[in-house]
Amino acid sequence: MSLVRGTELFAAARKGHYAIGAFNTNNLEWTRAILGASQELNLPVLIQTSMGAAKYMGGYELCQQLVEATIKSMNITVPVVMHLDHGNFEAAKAAIAAGYNSVMFDGHDLPFDENLEKTKEIVALAHSKGISVEAEVGSIGGTEDGVTGEGELASVDEAKQLAATGIDYLAAGIGNIHGQYPANWKGLNFDRLKEIADAVEQPLVLHGGSGIPQDQVEKAISMGVAKLNINTECQLAFAKATRQYIEAGKDKVGKGFDPRKLLLPGTNAIKDTVKEIDGWMGTRPVKMVPEEL
Ligand code: 13P
C-alpha cells in the first residue's frame, strides 16, 4: 500500500475519533522526513504541497512524481495521500491532471455562490478519476504562501451547502490561524465546531494546526476533526536546527561547505516534529484502517 486517496482514511478517522497528520512539503528533504517518520511509526499520512511550494519545486507533475518515487525508493508501505493544499480553481484542475490523490479547492475568497459552483465542478472532475476533494468555508486567519484569510467563523448553513456538493472533507474556520498564534488569541470556537460537526457528516479539517495547545487539538479531534494541517511547526524546526548547525561552525568543518550535511540537521528536526505531533493526535496504526483500503 502506498498512494491512496483520502476519502476512506479520513472517514475512518472521524468515526474512530482520531486524526491523521497532513504535512506540507517543500523539497526532497522534507518529503523524505515526512515519509520516513510515518513509516517508522507505521501511521498513514497526508503529504501536501501549497501552490507556492509546487511552483518552487517545478510544478504539480514533478511534485507528484517526487512523492511517488520517494515512496518507492524508501520502501514506504503505509498509506500516503498526495494532496494539494489551498488550491485555486486552476491549481485544483492542474493537480488532478498531474495525478494527485486529493485536492483542496479553496474558494473562500469568492462570493459564496461561486465557491459552491466551482466546488461542484471540482468534485465532479476529481470524483470521475477517484480523487478526493476538500473545500473551505469561512476563512483560516493569517497568511500562508501569499494566501491571506481574515479568520471569519464558518457559517453553518454554508458548511451544509458545501457538504451537499459531495466533498470528501471540509475545512471550516473556527478561529484557527496559519502561522504563529498571537499572544491574545482567543482559542478555537468549540460552539461553532459542534454546530458544524452536527450539521455535516464529512470529516473536518483543522488548518493552522501549529501552535494550538494540545488539549484544544484533542478536543477538536473528539468532536469531528480528522485531518490536522501542520506546516509552521516543521518550518520552525528546520530553521532552528539549521541555524544551530551554522552557528556552531559545523558547515566549515572538514572539506568545507557540504549541502548534504547542512540540510541533514533540519531534515532530522522535521522528522522528529512529525513523530511528536503524530504522537499526540491519536493517529491509529495501519492495522486500524479498514480492510477495503
Ligand atoms: P500552520 O501554519 O499552523 O502549520 O498551518 C498549516 C496549514 O494549515 C496548511 O494549510
mmCIF file of C-alpha atoms and ligand atoms in Angstrom:
data_model
loop_
_atom_site.group_PDB
_atom_site.id
_atom_site.type_symbol
_atom_site.label_atom_id
_atom_site.label_comp_id
_atom_site.label_asym_id
_atom_site.label_seq_id
_atom_site.Cartn_x
_atom_site.Cartn_y
_atom_site.Cartn_z
ATOM 1 C CA MET A 1 0.000 0.000 0.000
ATOM 2 C CA SER A 2 1.363 3.459 -0.761
ATOM 3 C CA LEU A 3 -0.508 6.234 -2.584
ATOM 4 C CA VAL A 4 -4.218 6.244 -1.783
ATOM 5 C CA ARG A 5 -6.997 8.814 -1.892
ATOM 6 C CA GLY A 6 -8.079 10.339 1.401
ATOM 7 C CA THR A 7 -11.828 9.651 1.435
ATOM 8 C CA GLU A 8 -11.849 6.346 3.342
ATOM 9 C CA LEU A 9 -8.859 7.161 5.555
ATOM 10 C CA PHE A 10 -10.391 10.360 6.901
ATOM 11 C CA ALA A 11 -13.903 8.948 7.153
ATOM 12 C CA ALA A 12 -12.486 6.137 9.320
ATOM 13 C CA ALA A 13 -10.594 8.711 11.384
ATOM 14 C CA ARG A 14 -13.704 10.816 12.077
ATOM 15 C CA LYS A 15 -15.638 7.692 13.008
ATOM 16 C CA GLY A 16 -12.819 6.491 15.262
ATOM 17 C CA HIS A 17 -12.223 9.910 16.878
ATOM 18 C CA TYR A 18 -8.632 10.291 15.794
ATOM 19 C CA ALA A 19 -6.852 12.476 13.243
ATOM 20 C CA ILE A 20 -4.280 11.932 10.533
ATOM 21 C CA GLY A 21 -1.444 14.412 10.071
ATOM 22 C CA ALA A 22 -1.328 16.497 6.900
ATOM 23 C CA PHE A 23 2.186 17.863 6.495
ATOM 24 C CA ASN A 24 3.387 20.361 3.887
ATOM 25 C CA THR A 25 6.466 19.542 1.845
ATOM 26 C CA ASN A 26 8.823 21.925 0.076
ATOM 27 C CA ASN A 27 11.558 19.727 -1.320
ATOM 28 C CA LEU A 28 13.120 16.267 -1.331
ATOM 29 C CA GLU A 29 14.415 16.552 2.236
ATOM 30 C CA TRP A 30 11.017 17.450 3.705
ATOM 31 C CA THR A 31 9.403 14.700 1.664
ATOM 32 C CA ARG A 32 11.859 12.099 2.989
ATOM 33 C CA ALA A 33 11.452 13.351 6.566
ATOM 34 C CA ILE A 34 7.627 13.191 6.498
ATOM 35 C CA LEU A 35 7.508 9.788 4.808
ATOM 36 C CA GLY A 36 10.314 8.349 6.961
ATOM 37 C CA ALA A 37 8.650 9.428 10.222
ATOM 38 C CA SER A 38 5.290 7.980 9.156
ATOM 39 C CA GLN A 39 6.854 4.676 8.151
ATOM 40 C CA GLU A 40 8.754 4.407 11.461
ATOM 41 C CA LEU A 41 5.518 4.962 13.365
ATOM 42 C CA ASN A 42 3.533 2.745 10.962
ATOM 43 C CA LEU A 43 0.944 5.501 10.508
ATOM 44 C CA PRO A 44 -0.950 6.810 7.487
ATOM 45 C CA VAL A 45 -0.001 10.314 6.415
ATOM 46 C CA LEU A 46 -1.080 13.043 4.058
ATOM 47 C CA ILE A 47 1.686 14.956 2.317
ATOM 48 C CA GLN A 48 0.673 18.208 0.690
ATOM 49 C CA THR A 49 2.044 20.987 -1.470
ATOM 50 C CA SER A 50 0.754 24.537 -1.462
ATOM 51 C CA MET A 51 0.522 26.267 -4.851
ATOM 52 C CA GLY A 52 3.695 28.209 -3.956
ATOM 53 C CA ALA A 53 5.628 25.087 -2.975
ATOM 54 C CA ALA A 54 4.607 23.354 -6.206
ATOM 55 C CA LYS A 55 5.771 26.363 -8.215
ATOM 56 C CA TYR A 56 9.068 26.421 -6.293
ATOM 57 C CA MET A 57 9.607 22.701 -6.831
ATOM 58 C CA GLY A 58 8.866 22.759 -10.562
ATOM 59 C CA GLY A 59 5.156 22.056 -10.957
ATOM 60 C CA TYR A 60 2.461 19.593 -9.889
ATOM 61 C CA GLU A 61 3.668 16.749 -12.041
ATOM 62 C CA LEU A 62 7.143 16.949 -10.604
ATOM 63 C CA CYS A 63 5.763 17.054 -7.037
ATOM 64 C CA GLN A 64 3.531 14.045 -7.642
ATOM 65 C CA GLN A 65 6.360 12.090 -9.226
ATOM 66 C CA LEU A 66 8.805 13.096 -6.493
ATOM 67 C CA VAL A 67 6.499 11.762 -3.794
ATOM 68 C CA GLU A 68 5.719 8.605 -5.747
ATOM 69 C CA ALA A 69 9.398 7.906 -6.496
ATOM 70 C CA THR A 70 10.430 8.652 -2.898
ATOM 71 C CA ILE A 71 7.814 6.217 -1.600
ATOM 72 C CA LYS A 72 9.315 3.587 -3.864
ATOM 73 C CA SER A 73 12.958 4.294 -3.078
ATOM 74 C CA MET A 74 12.315 4.365 0.704
ATOM 75 C CA ASN A 75 10.118 1.237 0.616
ATOM 76 C CA ILE A 76 7.258 3.143 2.244
ATOM 77 C CA THR A 77 4.342 0.798 2.884
ATOM 78 C CA VAL A 78 1.998 2.972 4.984
ATOM 79 C CA PRO A 79 -0.892 4.706 3.163
ATOM 80 C CA VAL A 80 0.150 8.086 1.785
ATOM 81 C CA VAL A 81 -2.276 10.665 0.378
ATOM 82 C CA MET A 82 -0.762 13.179 -2.060
ATOM 83 C CA HIS A 83 -2.771 16.376 -1.640
ATOM 84 C CA LEU A 84 -2.968 19.948 -2.935
ATOM 85 C CA ASP A 85 -3.248 22.472 -0.079
ATOM 86 C CA HIS A 86 -5.303 25.673 -0.675
ATOM 87 C CA GLY A 87 -5.581 25.398 -4.433
ATOM 88 C CA ASN A 88 -7.473 27.874 -6.549
ATOM 89 C CA PHE A 89 -9.696 26.573 -9.361
ATOM 90 C CA GLU A 90 -6.881 26.309 -11.921
ATOM 91 C CA ALA A 91 -4.463 24.747 -9.461
ATOM 92 C CA ALA A 92 -7.017 22.130 -8.392
ATOM 93 C CA LYS A 93 -7.558 21.148 -12.022
ATOM 94 C CA ALA A 94 -3.786 21.040 -12.653
ATOM 95 C CA ALA A 95 -3.148 18.857 -9.593
ATOM 96 C CA ILE A 96 -5.940 16.491 -10.671
ATOM 97 C CA ALA A 97 -4.362 16.241 -14.130
ATOM 98 C CA ALA A 98 -0.957 15.584 -12.537
ATOM 99 C CA GLY A 99 -2.315 12.596 -10.591
ATOM 100 C CA TYR A 100 -2.636 13.939 -7.015
ATOM 101 C CA ASN A 101 -4.888 11.680 -4.908
ATOM 102 C CA SER A 102 -6.623 14.560 -3.199
ATOM 103 C CA VAL A 103 -7.100 18.279 -3.804
ATOM 104 C CA MET A 104 -8.280 21.200 -1.740
ATOM 105 C CA PHE A 105 -10.273 23.708 -3.724
ATOM 106 C CA ASP A 106 -10.145 26.844 -1.602
ATOM 107 C CA GLY A 107 -12.862 29.200 -2.813
ATOM 108 C CA HIS A 108 -13.257 31.097 0.467
ATOM 109 C CA ASP A 109 -12.329 34.405 -1.175
ATOM 110 C CA LEU A 110 -15.027 34.056 -3.878
ATOM 111 C CA PRO A 111 -18.675 35.061 -3.481
ATOM 112 C CA PHE A 112 -20.256 32.018 -1.788
ATOM 113 C CA ASP A 113 -22.404 31.027 -4.799
ATOM 114 C CA GLU A 114 -19.294 30.951 -6.978
ATOM 115 C CA ASN A 115 -17.381 28.956 -4.355
ATOM 116 C CA LEU A 116 -20.275 26.478 -4.364
ATOM 117 C CA GLU A 117 -20.477 26.195 -8.175
ATOM 118 C CA LYS A 118 -16.734 25.795 -8.611
ATOM 119 C CA THR A 119 -16.571 23.252 -5.770
ATOM 120 C CA LYS A 120 -19.255 21.218 -7.596
ATOM 121 C CA GLU A 121 -17.182 21.297 -10.782
ATOM 122 C CA ILE A 122 -14.030 20.185 -8.987
ATOM 123 C CA VAL A 123 -15.933 17.411 -7.176
ATOM 124 C CA ALA A 124 -17.319 16.085 -10.493
ATOM 125 C CA LEU A 125 -13.913 16.169 -12.183
ATOM 126 C CA ALA A 126 -11.977 14.732 -9.223
ATOM 127 C CA HIS A 127 -14.503 12.003 -8.426
ATOM 128 C CA SER A 128 -14.577 10.875 -12.062
ATOM 129 C CA LYS A 129 -10.899 9.993 -11.506
ATOM 130 C CA GLY A 130 -11.216 8.611 -7.967
ATOM 131 C CA ILE A 131 -9.618 11.690 -6.376
ATOM 132 C CA SER A 132 -10.780 13.177 -3.050
ATOM 133 C CA VAL A 133 -11.796 16.813 -2.539
ATOM 134 C CA GLU A 134 -11.503 19.209 0.414
ATOM 135 C CA ALA A 135 -13.376 22.518 0.389
ATOM 136 C CA GLU A 136 -13.184 25.539 2.670
ATOM 137 C CA VAL A 137 -15.906 27.501 4.375
ATOM 138 C CA GLY A 138 -15.187 30.604 6.416
ATOM 139 C CA SER A 139 -11.546 31.545 6.241
ATOM 140 C CA ILE A 140 -8.441 30.494 8.089
ATOM 141 C CA GLY A 141 -6.758 33.556 9.582
ATOM 142 C CA GLY A 142 -3.200 34.626 8.855
ATOM 143 C CA THR A 143 -1.131 34.263 5.711
ATOM 144 C CA GLU A 144 0.282 31.164 4.128
ATOM 145 C CA ASP A 145 2.204 31.302 0.889
ATOM 146 C CA GLY A 146 0.592 34.623 -0.006
ATOM 147 C CA VAL A 147 -2.942 33.331 0.669
ATOM 148 C CA THR A 148 -4.418 35.517 3.411
ATOM 149 C CA GLY A 149 -7.584 34.836 5.367
ATOM 150 C CA GLU A 150 -9.208 37.187 7.859
ATOM 151 C CA GLY A 151 -10.248 34.313 10.069
ATOM 152 C CA GLU A 152 -14.053 34.529 9.866
ATOM 153 C CA LEU A 153 -16.048 31.855 11.640
ATOM 154 C CA ALA A 154 -17.630 29.484 9.141
ATOM 155 C CA SER A 155 -21.379 29.759 8.587
ATOM 156 C CA VAL A 156 -23.192 26.537 9.462
ATOM 157 C CA ASP A 157 -25.608 26.973 6.568
ATOM 158 C CA GLU A 158 -22.752 27.448 4.078
ATOM 159 C CA ALA A 159 -20.960 24.432 5.556
ATOM 160 C CA LYS A 160 -24.093 22.345 4.895
ATOM 161 C CA GLN A 161 -24.360 23.593 1.311
ATOM 162 C CA LEU A 162 -20.697 22.835 0.599
ATOM 163 C CA ALA A 163 -21.039 19.395 2.181
ATOM 164 C CA ALA A 164 -24.018 18.694 -0.106
ATOM 165 C CA THR A 165 -21.754 19.069 -3.167
ATOM 166 C CA GLY A 166 -20.268 15.680 -2.249
ATOM 167 C CA ILE A 167 -16.879 16.873 -0.997
ATOM 168 C CA ASP A 168 -14.900 14.339 0.994
ATOM 169 C CA TYR A 169 -13.674 16.588 3.824
ATOM 170 C CA LEU A 170 -14.395 20.121 4.948
ATOM 171 C CA ALA A 171 -12.089 22.832 6.282
ATOM 172 C CA ALA A 172 -14.058 25.225 8.441
ATOM 173 C CA GLY A 173 -12.838 28.438 10.012
ATOM 174 C CA ILE A 174 -13.306 28.134 13.790
ATOM 175 C CA GLY A 175 -10.824 30.760 14.967
ATOM 176 C CA ASN A 176 -7.759 28.904 13.648
ATOM 177 C CA ILE A 177 -4.860 30.802 12.086
ATOM 178 C CA HIS A 178 -1.984 29.877 9.786
ATOM 179 C CA GLY A 179 1.491 30.692 11.061
ATOM 180 C CA GLN A 180 2.184 31.649 14.673
ATOM 181 C CA TYR A 181 -0.714 32.458 17.017
ATOM 182 C CA PRO A 182 -0.717 35.945 18.580
ATOM 183 C CA ALA A 183 -0.444 36.157 22.381
ATOM 184 C CA ASN A 184 -4.033 37.436 22.620
ATOM 185 C CA TRP A 185 -5.532 34.593 20.512
ATOM 186 C CA LYS A 186 -8.956 33.627 21.859
ATOM 187 C CA GLY A 187 -8.642 29.903 21.132
ATOM 188 C CA LEU A 188 -10.777 27.632 18.953
ATOM 189 C CA ASN A 189 -14.517 28.281 18.872
ATOM 190 C CA PHE A 190 -15.864 24.914 20.045
ATOM 191 C CA ASP A 191 -19.507 26.042 19.927
ATOM 192 C CA ARG A 192 -19.197 26.656 16.184
ATOM 193 C CA LEU A 193 -17.218 23.444 15.708
ATOM 194 C CA LYS A 194 -20.027 21.477 17.384
ATOM 195 C CA GLU A 195 -22.700 23.142 15.227
ATOM 196 C CA ILE A 196 -20.763 22.310 12.052
ATOM 197 C CA ALA A 197 -19.892 18.778 13.158
ATOM 198 C CA ASP A 198 -23.583 18.144 13.926
ATOM 199 C CA ALA A 199 -24.606 19.545 10.523
ATOM 200 C CA VAL A 200 -22.175 17.715 8.214
ATOM 201 C CA GLU A 201 -21.124 14.075 8.035
ATOM 202 C CA GLN A 202 -17.785 14.674 6.380
ATOM 203 C CA PRO A 203 -14.524 14.584 8.345
ATOM 204 C CA LEU A 204 -13.476 18.112 9.339
ATOM 205 C CA VAL A 205 -10.066 19.624 8.678
ATOM 206 C CA LEU A 206 -8.240 21.798 11.177
ATOM 207 C CA HIS A 207 -5.885 24.154 9.365
ATOM 208 C CA GLY A 208 -3.345 26.182 11.310
ATOM 209 C CA GLY A 209 -2.503 23.158 13.461
ATOM 210 C CA SER A 210 0.898 24.514 14.576
ATOM 211 C CA GLY A 211 0.759 26.249 17.927
ATOM 212 C CA ILE A 212 -2.737 25.178 19.001
ATOM 213 C CA PRO A 213 -2.445 23.843 22.558
ATOM 214 C CA GLN A 214 -2.602 20.052 22.652
ATOM 215 C CA ASP A 215 -5.764 19.944 24.787
ATOM 216 C CA GLN A 216 -7.632 22.070 22.220
ATOM 217 C CA VAL A 217 -6.447 19.859 19.368
ATOM 218 C CA GLU A 218 -7.552 16.746 21.269
ATOM 219 C CA LYS A 219 -10.964 18.259 21.991
ATOM 220 C CA ALA A 220 -11.385 19.253 18.316
ATOM 221 C CA ILE A 221 -10.481 15.716 17.245
ATOM 222 C CA SER A 222 -13.014 14.237 19.670
ATOM 223 C CA MET A 223 -15.638 16.468 18.001
ATOM 224 C CA GLY A 224 -15.055 15.523 14.346
ATOM 225 C CA VAL A 225 -11.710 16.910 13.196
ATOM 226 C CA ALA A 226 -9.915 14.114 11.329
ATOM 227 C CA LYS A 227 -7.212 15.972 9.391
ATOM 228 C CA LEU A 228 -4.716 18.212 11.176
ATOM 229 C CA ASN A 229 -2.678 20.528 8.940
ATOM 230 C CA ILE A 230 0.879 21.296 10.004
ATOM 231 C CA ASN A 231 3.404 23.484 8.218
ATOM 232 C CA THR A 232 4.804 26.193 10.508
ATOM 233 C CA GLU A 233 5.959 23.710 13.176
ATOM 234 C CA CYS A 234 8.161 21.958 10.583
ATOM 235 C CA GLN A 235 9.451 25.263 9.207
ATOM 236 C CA LEU A 236 10.478 26.399 12.687
ATOM 237 C CA ALA A 237 12.146 23.079 13.497
ATOM 238 C CA PHE A 238 14.055 23.133 10.195
ATOM 239 C CA ALA A 239 15.202 26.749 10.613
ATOM 240 C CA LYS A 240 16.263 26.255 14.238
ATOM 241 C CA ALA A 241 18.303 23.116 13.587
ATOM 242 C CA THR A 242 19.978 24.637 10.515
ATOM 243 C CA ARG A 243 20.824 27.839 12.412
ATOM 244 C CA GLN A 244 22.340 25.874 15.298
ATOM 245 C CA TYR A 245 24.465 23.880 12.848
ATOM 246 C CA ILE A 246 25.786 27.034 11.181
ATOM 247 C CA GLU A 247 26.275 28.935 14.432
ATOM 248 C CA ALA A 248 28.360 26.034 15.746
ATOM 249 C CA GLY A 249 30.597 26.488 12.668
ATOM 250 C CA LYS A 250 29.915 22.927 11.534
ATOM 251 C CA ASP A 251 29.315 23.961 7.946
ATOM 252 C CA LYS A 252 33.025 24.824 7.706
ATOM 253 C CA VAL A 253 34.445 21.614 9.189
ATOM 254 C CA GLY A 254 36.299 19.071 7.055
ATOM 255 C CA LYS A 255 36.021 19.551 3.335
ATOM 256 C CA GLY A 256 34.105 22.762 3.785
ATOM 257 C CA PHE A 257 30.578 23.569 2.743
ATOM 258 C CA ASP A 258 28.604 20.415 2.005
ATOM 259 C CA PRO A 259 24.923 20.966 1.219
ATOM 260 C CA ARG A 260 24.037 17.405 2.150
ATOM 261 C CA LYS A 261 25.491 17.833 5.654
ATOM 262 C CA LEU A 262 23.995 21.294 6.004
ATOM 263 C CA LEU A 263 20.460 20.082 5.272
ATOM 264 C CA LEU A 264 20.645 16.996 7.484
ATOM 265 C CA PRO A 265 20.002 18.536 10.956
ATOM 266 C CA GLY A 266 16.944 20.394 9.677
ATOM 267 C CA THR A 267 15.650 17.302 7.914
ATOM 268 C CA ASN A 268 16.036 15.249 11.103
ATOM 269 C CA ALA A 269 14.291 18.005 13.063
ATOM 270 C CA ILE A 270 11.286 17.797 10.705
ATOM 271 C CA LYS A 271 11.210 14.041 11.163
ATOM 272 C CA ASP A 272 11.179 14.434 14.963
ATOM 273 C CA THR A 273 8.435 17.075 14.710
ATOM 274 C CA VAL A 274 6.225 14.837 12.568
ATOM 275 C CA LYS A 275 6.702 11.993 15.057
ATOM 276 C CA GLU A 276 5.934 14.207 18.040
ATOM 277 C CA ILE A 277 2.744 15.615 16.519
ATOM 278 C CA ASP A 278 1.608 12.182 15.351
ATOM 279 C CA GLY A 279 2.173 11.008 18.901
ATOM 280 C CA TRP A 280 -0.485 13.278 20.359
ATOM 281 C CA MET A 281 -3.080 13.150 17.568
ATOM 282 C CA GLY A 282 -4.169 9.651 18.427
ATOM 283 C CA THR A 283 -3.447 8.577 14.835
ATOM 284 C CA ARG A 284 -4.145 4.895 14.515
ATOM 285 C CA PRO A 285 -1.636 2.451 13.102
ATOM 286 C CA VAL A 286 -2.309 0.990 9.701
ATOM 287 C CA LYS A 287 -3.887 -2.123 11.143
ATOM 288 C CA MET A 288 -6.800 0.053 12.325
ATOM 289 C CA VAL A 289 -7.501 1.242 8.773
ATOM 290 C CA PRO A 290 -10.446 -0.590 7.146
ATOM 291 C CA GLU A 291 -9.564 -3.671 5.086
ATOM 292 C CA GLU A 292 -11.039 -2.278 1.855
ATOM 293 C CA LEU A 293 -8.137 0.169 1.620
HETATM 294 P P1 13P B 1 0.277 26.030 10.286
HETATM 295 O O1 13P B 1 0.812 27.268 9.640
HETATM 296 O O2 13P B 1 -0.318 26.331 11.613
HETATM 297 O O3 13P B 1 1.290 24.973 10.387
HETATM 298 O O4 13P B 1 -0.910 25.501 9.366
HETATM 299 C C1 13P B 1 -0.640 24.859 8.158
HETATM 300 C C2 13P B 1 -1.851 24.719 7.335
HETATM 301 O O5 13P B 1 -2.966 24.852 7.790
HETATM 302 C C3 13P B 1 -1.665 24.377 5.921
HETATM 303 O O6 13P B 1 -2.844 24.506 5.183
#
